[in-house]
Short mmCIF file of C-alpha atoms in Angstrom, two decimals:
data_model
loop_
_atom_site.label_atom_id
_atom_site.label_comp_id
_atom_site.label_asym_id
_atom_site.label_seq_id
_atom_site.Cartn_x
_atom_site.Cartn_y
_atom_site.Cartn_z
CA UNK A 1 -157.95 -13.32 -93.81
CA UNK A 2 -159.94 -10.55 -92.15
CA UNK A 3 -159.51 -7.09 -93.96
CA UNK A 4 -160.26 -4.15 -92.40
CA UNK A 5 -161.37 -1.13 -95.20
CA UNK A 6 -159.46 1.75 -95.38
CA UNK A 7 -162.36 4.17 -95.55
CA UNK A 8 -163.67 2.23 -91.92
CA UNK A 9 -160.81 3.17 -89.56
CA UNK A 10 -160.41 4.94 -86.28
CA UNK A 11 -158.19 8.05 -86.11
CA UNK A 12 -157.23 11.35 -88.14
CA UNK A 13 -156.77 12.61 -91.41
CA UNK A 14 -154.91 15.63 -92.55
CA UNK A 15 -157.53 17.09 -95.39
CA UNK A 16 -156.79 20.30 -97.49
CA UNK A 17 -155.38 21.87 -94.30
CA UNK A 18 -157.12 20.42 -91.32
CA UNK A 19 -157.63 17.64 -89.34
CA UNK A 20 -160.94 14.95 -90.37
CA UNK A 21 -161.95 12.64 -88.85
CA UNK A 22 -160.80 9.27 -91.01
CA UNK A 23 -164.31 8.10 -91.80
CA UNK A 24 -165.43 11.44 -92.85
CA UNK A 25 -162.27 12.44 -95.52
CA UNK A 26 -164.41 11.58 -98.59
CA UNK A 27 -164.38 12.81 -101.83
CA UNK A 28 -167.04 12.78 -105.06
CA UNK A 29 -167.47 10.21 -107.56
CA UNK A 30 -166.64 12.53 -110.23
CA UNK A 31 -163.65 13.60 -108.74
CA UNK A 32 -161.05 14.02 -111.51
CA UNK A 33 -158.33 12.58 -110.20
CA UNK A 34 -160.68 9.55 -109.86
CA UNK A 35 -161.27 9.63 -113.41
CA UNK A 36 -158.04 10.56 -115.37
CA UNK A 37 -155.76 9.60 -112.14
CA UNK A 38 -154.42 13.51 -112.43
CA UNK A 39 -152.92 12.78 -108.87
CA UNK A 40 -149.61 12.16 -107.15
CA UNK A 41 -148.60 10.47 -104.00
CA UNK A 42 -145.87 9.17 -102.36
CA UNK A 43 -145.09 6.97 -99.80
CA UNK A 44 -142.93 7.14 -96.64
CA UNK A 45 -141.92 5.55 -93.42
CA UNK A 46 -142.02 6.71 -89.99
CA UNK A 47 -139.16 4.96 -87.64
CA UNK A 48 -139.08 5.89 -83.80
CA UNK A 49 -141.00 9.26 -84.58
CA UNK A 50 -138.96 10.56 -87.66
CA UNK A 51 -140.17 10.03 -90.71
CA UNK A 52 -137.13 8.69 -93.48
CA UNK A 53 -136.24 11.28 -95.51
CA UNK A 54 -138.81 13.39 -95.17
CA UNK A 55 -138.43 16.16 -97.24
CA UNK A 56 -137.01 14.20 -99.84
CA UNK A 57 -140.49 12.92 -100.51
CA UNK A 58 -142.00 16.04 -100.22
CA UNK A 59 -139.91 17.60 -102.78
CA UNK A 60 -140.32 14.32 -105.14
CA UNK A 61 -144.27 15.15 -104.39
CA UNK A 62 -143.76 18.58 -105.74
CA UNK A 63 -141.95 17.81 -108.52
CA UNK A 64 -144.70 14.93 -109.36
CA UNK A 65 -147.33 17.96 -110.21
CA UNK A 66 -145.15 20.09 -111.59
CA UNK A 67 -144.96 17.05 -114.17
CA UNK A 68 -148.73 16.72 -114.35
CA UNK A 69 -149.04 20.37 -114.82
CA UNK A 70 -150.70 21.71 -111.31
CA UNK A 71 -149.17 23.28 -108.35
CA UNK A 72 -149.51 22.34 -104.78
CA UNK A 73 -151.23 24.55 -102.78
CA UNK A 74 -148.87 24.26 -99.64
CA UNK A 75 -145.02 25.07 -99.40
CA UNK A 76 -142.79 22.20 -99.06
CA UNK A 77 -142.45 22.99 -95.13
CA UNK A 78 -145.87 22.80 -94.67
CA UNK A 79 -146.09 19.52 -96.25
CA UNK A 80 -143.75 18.49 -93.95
CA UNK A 81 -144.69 19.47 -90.76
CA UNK A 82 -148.70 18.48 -91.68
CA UNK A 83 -147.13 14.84 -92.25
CA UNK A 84 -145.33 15.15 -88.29
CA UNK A 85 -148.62 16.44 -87.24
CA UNK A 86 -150.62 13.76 -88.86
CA UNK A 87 -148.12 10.91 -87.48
CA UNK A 88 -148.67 12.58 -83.72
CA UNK A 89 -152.53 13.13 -84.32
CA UNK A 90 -152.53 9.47 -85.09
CA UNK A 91 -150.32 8.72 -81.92
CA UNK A 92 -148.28 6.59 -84.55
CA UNK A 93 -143.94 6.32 -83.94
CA UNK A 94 -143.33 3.73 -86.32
CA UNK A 95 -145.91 3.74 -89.34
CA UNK A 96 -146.04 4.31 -93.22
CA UNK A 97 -147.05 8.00 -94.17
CA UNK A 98 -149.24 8.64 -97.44
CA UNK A 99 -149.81 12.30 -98.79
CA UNK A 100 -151.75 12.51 -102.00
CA UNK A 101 -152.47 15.57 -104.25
CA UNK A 102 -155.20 15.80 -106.83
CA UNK A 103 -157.32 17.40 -109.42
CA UNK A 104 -160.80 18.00 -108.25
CA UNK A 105 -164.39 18.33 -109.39
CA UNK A 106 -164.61 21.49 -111.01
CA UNK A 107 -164.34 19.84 -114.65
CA UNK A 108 -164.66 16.35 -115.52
CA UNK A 109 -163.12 16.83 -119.00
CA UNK A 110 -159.80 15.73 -120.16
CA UNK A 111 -158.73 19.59 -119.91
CA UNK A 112 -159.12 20.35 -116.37
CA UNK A 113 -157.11 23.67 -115.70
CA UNK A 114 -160.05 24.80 -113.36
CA UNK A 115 -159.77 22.65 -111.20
CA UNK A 116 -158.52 22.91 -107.31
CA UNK A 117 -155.95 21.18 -105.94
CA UNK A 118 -156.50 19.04 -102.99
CA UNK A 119 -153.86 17.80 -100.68
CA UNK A 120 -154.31 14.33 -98.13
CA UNK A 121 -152.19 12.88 -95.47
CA UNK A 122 -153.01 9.47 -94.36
CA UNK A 123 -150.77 7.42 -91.45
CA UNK A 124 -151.04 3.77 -90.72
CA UNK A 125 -149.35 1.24 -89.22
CA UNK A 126 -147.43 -1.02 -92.03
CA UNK A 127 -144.96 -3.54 -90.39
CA UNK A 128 -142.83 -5.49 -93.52
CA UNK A 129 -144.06 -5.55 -96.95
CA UNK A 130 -143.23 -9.16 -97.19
CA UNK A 131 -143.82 -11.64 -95.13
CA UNK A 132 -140.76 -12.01 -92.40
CA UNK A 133 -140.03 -15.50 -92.96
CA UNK A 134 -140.66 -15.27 -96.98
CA UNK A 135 -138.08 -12.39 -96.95
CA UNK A 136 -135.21 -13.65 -94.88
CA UNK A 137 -134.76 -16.58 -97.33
CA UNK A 138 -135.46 -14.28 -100.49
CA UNK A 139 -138.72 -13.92 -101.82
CA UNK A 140 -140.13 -15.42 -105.35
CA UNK A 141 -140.74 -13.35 -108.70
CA UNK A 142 -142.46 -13.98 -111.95
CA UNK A 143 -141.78 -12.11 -115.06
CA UNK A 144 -144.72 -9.21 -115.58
CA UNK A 145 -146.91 -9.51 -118.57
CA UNK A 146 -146.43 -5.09 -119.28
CA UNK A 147 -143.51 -3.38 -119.67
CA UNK A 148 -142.48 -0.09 -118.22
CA UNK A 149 -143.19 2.57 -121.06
CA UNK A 150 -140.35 4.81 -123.01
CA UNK A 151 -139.96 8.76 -121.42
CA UNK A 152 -142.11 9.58 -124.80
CA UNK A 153 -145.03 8.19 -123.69
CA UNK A 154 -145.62 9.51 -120.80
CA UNK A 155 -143.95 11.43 -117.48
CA UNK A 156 -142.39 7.90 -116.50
CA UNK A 157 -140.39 10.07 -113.47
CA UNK A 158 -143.48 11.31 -111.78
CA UNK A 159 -144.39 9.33 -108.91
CA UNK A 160 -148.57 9.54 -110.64
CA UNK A 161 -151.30 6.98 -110.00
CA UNK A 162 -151.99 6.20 -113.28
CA UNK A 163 -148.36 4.85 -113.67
CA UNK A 164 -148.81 2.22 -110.96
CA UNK A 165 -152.07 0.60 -112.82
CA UNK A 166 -149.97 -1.58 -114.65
CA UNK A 167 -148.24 -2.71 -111.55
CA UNK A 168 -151.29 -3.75 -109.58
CA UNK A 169 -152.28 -6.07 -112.66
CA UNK A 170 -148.80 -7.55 -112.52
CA UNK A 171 -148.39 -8.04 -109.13
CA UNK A 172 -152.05 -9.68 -108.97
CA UNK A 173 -151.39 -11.82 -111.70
CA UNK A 174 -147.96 -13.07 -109.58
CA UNK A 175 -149.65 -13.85 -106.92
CA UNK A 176 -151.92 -15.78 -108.10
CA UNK A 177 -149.20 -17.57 -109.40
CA UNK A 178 -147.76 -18.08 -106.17
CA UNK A 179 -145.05 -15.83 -106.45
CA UNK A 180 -144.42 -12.73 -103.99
CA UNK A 181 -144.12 -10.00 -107.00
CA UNK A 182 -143.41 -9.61 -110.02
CA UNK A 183 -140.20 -8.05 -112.58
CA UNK A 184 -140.80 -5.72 -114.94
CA UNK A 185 -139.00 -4.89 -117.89
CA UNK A 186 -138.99 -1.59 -120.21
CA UNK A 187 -140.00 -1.23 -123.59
CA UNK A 188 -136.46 -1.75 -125.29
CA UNK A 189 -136.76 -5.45 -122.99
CA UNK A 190 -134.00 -4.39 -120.16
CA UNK A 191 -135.00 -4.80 -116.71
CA UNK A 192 -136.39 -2.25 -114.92
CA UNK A 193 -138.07 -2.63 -111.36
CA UNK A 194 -140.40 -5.05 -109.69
CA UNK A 195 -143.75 -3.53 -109.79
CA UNK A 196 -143.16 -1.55 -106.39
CA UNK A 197 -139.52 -1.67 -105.86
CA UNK A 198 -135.77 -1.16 -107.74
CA UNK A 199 -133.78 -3.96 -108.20
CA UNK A 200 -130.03 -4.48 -107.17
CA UNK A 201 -127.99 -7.66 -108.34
CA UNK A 202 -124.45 -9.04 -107.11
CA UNK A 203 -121.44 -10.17 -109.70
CA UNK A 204 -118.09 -10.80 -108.54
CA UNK A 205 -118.75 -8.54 -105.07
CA UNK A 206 -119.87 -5.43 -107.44
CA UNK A 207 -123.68 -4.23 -107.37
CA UNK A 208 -125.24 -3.94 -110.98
CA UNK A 209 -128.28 -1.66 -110.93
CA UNK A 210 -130.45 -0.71 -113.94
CA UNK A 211 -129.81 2.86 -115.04
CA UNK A 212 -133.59 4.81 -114.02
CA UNK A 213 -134.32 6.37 -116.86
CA UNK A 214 -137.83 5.27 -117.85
CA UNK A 215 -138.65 4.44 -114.12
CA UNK A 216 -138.06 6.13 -110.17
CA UNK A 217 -134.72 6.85 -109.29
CA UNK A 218 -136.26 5.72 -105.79
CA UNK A 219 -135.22 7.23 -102.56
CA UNK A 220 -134.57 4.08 -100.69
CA UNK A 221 -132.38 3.34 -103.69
CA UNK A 222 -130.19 6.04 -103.36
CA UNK A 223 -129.88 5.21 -100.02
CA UNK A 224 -128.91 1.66 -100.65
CA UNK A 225 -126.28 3.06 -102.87
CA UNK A 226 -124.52 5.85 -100.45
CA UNK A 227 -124.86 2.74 -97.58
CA UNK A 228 -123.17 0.56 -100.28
CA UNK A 229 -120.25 2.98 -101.64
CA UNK A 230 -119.65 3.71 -97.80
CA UNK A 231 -118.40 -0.11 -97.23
CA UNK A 232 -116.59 0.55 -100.79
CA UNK A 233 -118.73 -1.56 -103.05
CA UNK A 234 -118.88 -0.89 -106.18
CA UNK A 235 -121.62 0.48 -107.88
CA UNK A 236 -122.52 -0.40 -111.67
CA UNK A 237 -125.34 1.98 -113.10
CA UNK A 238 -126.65 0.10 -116.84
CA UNK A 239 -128.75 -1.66 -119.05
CA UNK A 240 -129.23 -4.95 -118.03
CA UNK A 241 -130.47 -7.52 -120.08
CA UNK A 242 -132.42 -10.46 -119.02
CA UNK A 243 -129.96 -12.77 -120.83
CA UNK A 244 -127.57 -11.91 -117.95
CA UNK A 245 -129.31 -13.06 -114.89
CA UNK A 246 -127.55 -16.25 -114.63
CA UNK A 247 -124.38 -14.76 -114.29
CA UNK A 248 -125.10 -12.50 -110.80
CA UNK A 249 -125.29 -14.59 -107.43
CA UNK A 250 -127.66 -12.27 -105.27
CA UNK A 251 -130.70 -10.25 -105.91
CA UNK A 252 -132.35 -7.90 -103.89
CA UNK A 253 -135.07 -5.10 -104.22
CA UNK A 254 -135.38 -2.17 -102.69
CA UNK A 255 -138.28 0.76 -101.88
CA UNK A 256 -139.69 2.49 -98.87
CA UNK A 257 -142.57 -0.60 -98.53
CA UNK A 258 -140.13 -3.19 -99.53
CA UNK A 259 -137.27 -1.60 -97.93
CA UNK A 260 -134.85 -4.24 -98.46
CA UNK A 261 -135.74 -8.01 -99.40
CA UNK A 262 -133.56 -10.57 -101.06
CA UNK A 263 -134.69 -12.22 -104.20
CA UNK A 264 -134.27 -15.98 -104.61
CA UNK A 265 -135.93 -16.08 -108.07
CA UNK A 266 -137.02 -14.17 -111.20
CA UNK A 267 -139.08 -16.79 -113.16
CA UNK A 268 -136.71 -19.59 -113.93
CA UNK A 269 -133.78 -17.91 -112.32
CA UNK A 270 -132.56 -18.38 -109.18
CA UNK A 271 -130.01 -16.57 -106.88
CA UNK A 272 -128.71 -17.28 -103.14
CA UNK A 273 -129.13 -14.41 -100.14
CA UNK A 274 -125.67 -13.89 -99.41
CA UNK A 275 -123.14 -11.57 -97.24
CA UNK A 276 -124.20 -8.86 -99.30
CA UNK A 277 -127.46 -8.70 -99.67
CA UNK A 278 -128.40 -9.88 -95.81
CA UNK A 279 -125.79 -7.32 -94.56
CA UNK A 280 -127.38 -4.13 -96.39
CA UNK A 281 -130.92 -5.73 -95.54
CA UNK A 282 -129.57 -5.42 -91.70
CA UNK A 283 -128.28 -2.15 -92.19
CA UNK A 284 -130.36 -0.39 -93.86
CA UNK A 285 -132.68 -1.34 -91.40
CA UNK A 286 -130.23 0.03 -88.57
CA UNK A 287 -129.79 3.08 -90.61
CA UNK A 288 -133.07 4.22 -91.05
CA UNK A 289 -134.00 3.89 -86.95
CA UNK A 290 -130.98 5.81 -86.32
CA UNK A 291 -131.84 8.36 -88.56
CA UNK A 292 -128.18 8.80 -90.14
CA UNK A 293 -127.25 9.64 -93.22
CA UNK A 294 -124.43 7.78 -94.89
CA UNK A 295 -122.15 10.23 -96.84
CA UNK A 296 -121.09 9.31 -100.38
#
């Protein structure tokens, strides 16, 4: 499969204020975000030429530094608008939006109170996470070898870098495997979230949904449950043990990237895409390119 680099790409890149040219936004080796991942992100889509919940993100972006103690140099409108700018720069409609805040090379010390803060906007096109065909009939995950950490640890609802390093070895590790990601559990051995995405499962026409509290409340999420309690299902917020997967029929994950993809497995247990899990994967999907928000 041919990759082409991020860093080698045609088109625009919204840098500390201004427009660079993509293969010119660069930053130093001893940048300290690089170093002690002191940097947020966040990821977004762009359908038809509005971008999903835009400020939403932004807000979760702001909050994300406040938790790594440093401030965004931008208001949250700004933020906004730079990401429209950056989509129409780009001449993108329909594309997946990345702003990024970090520490930068000031100190390269574990204190680092000196340091600026810079901000980056990055647009690409992204069509499904998952392959189409992989994802209709429900896609395959193993069981990941980390667990999501307790709230003590660490700022587990910060939307950091260094949070997601576990998640790249787990979702490597299931695909070598074969499988499409991976399920993570936390650190009492509930389940949490697949390494990019929360998890939704079906009993008796009800959706159970682990309660977020060592992990993202994501924004698709929420979505997924103001679309669901609009067709008055019913929504079950708890701990979930793995003991109880063979008792729910359907699976499904949801997240900006993965939007929303039926499971068919989780290791050694398997569930069946069914009516609900196909219809909210079809309208979601209508939701999103209309652009209208489901009330609760």
């Amino acid at each position: 499969m041919s990759i082409v680099p991020f860093d080698d790409r045609d088109g625009w890149i919204w840098f500390d204020g201004q427009f660079t040219p993509w293969r010119e936004a660069k930053v130093h080796v001893l940048t300290h975000g690089l170093h002690y991942a002191s940097a947020v992100f966040e990821g977004e889509r762009m359908y038809g030429g509005e971008i999903y919940e835009l400020t939403a993100h932004t807000e979760r972006l702001f909050k994300s530094a406040e938790m790594l103690d440093f401030e965004i140099p931008y208001t949250v409108a700004e933020i906004d608008e730079a990401c429209k700018q950056t989509c129409a720069k780009n001449g993108l409609d329909d594309c997946y939006v990345r702003p990024i805040a970090w520490r930068g090379t000031e100190m390269m010390a574990v204190s680092a109170q000196d340091t600026k803060i810079h901000v980056a906007i990055a647009v690409w096109p992204w069509p499904s996470y998952f392959d189409p065909e992989e994802k209709a009939k429900g896609i395959r995950l193993a069981w990941a070898k980390y667990k999501r950490p307790s709230p003590e640890t660490e700022p587990v609802h910060a939307k950091a870098t260094g949070l997601y390093m576990i998640c790249t070895v787990s979702k490597h590790a299931a695909e070598r495997d074969g499988y499409a990601d991976a399920m993570m559990l936390d650190w009492r051995g509930y389940i949490a979230e697949s390494t990019g995405a929360n998890v939704f499962f079906v009993r008796d026409g009800a959706l159970h949904t682990p309660t977020p509290d060592c992990f993202l409340n994501g924004i698709t999420r929420q979505s997924v449950i103001r679309l669901a309690r609009s067709r008055g299902i019913e929504i079950v917020e708890r701990h979930i043990h793995p003991d109880e997967l063979p008792s729910f029929s359907e699976c499904f994950i949801v997240g900006t990237a993965a939007e929303v993809t039926p499971v068919a497995s989780i290791g050694e247990h398997r569930f069946t895409p069914g009516q609900i899990s196909l219809s909210l994967m079809d309208e979601y999907a209508r939701m999103v390119r209309r652009q209208t928000t489901v009330a609760a």
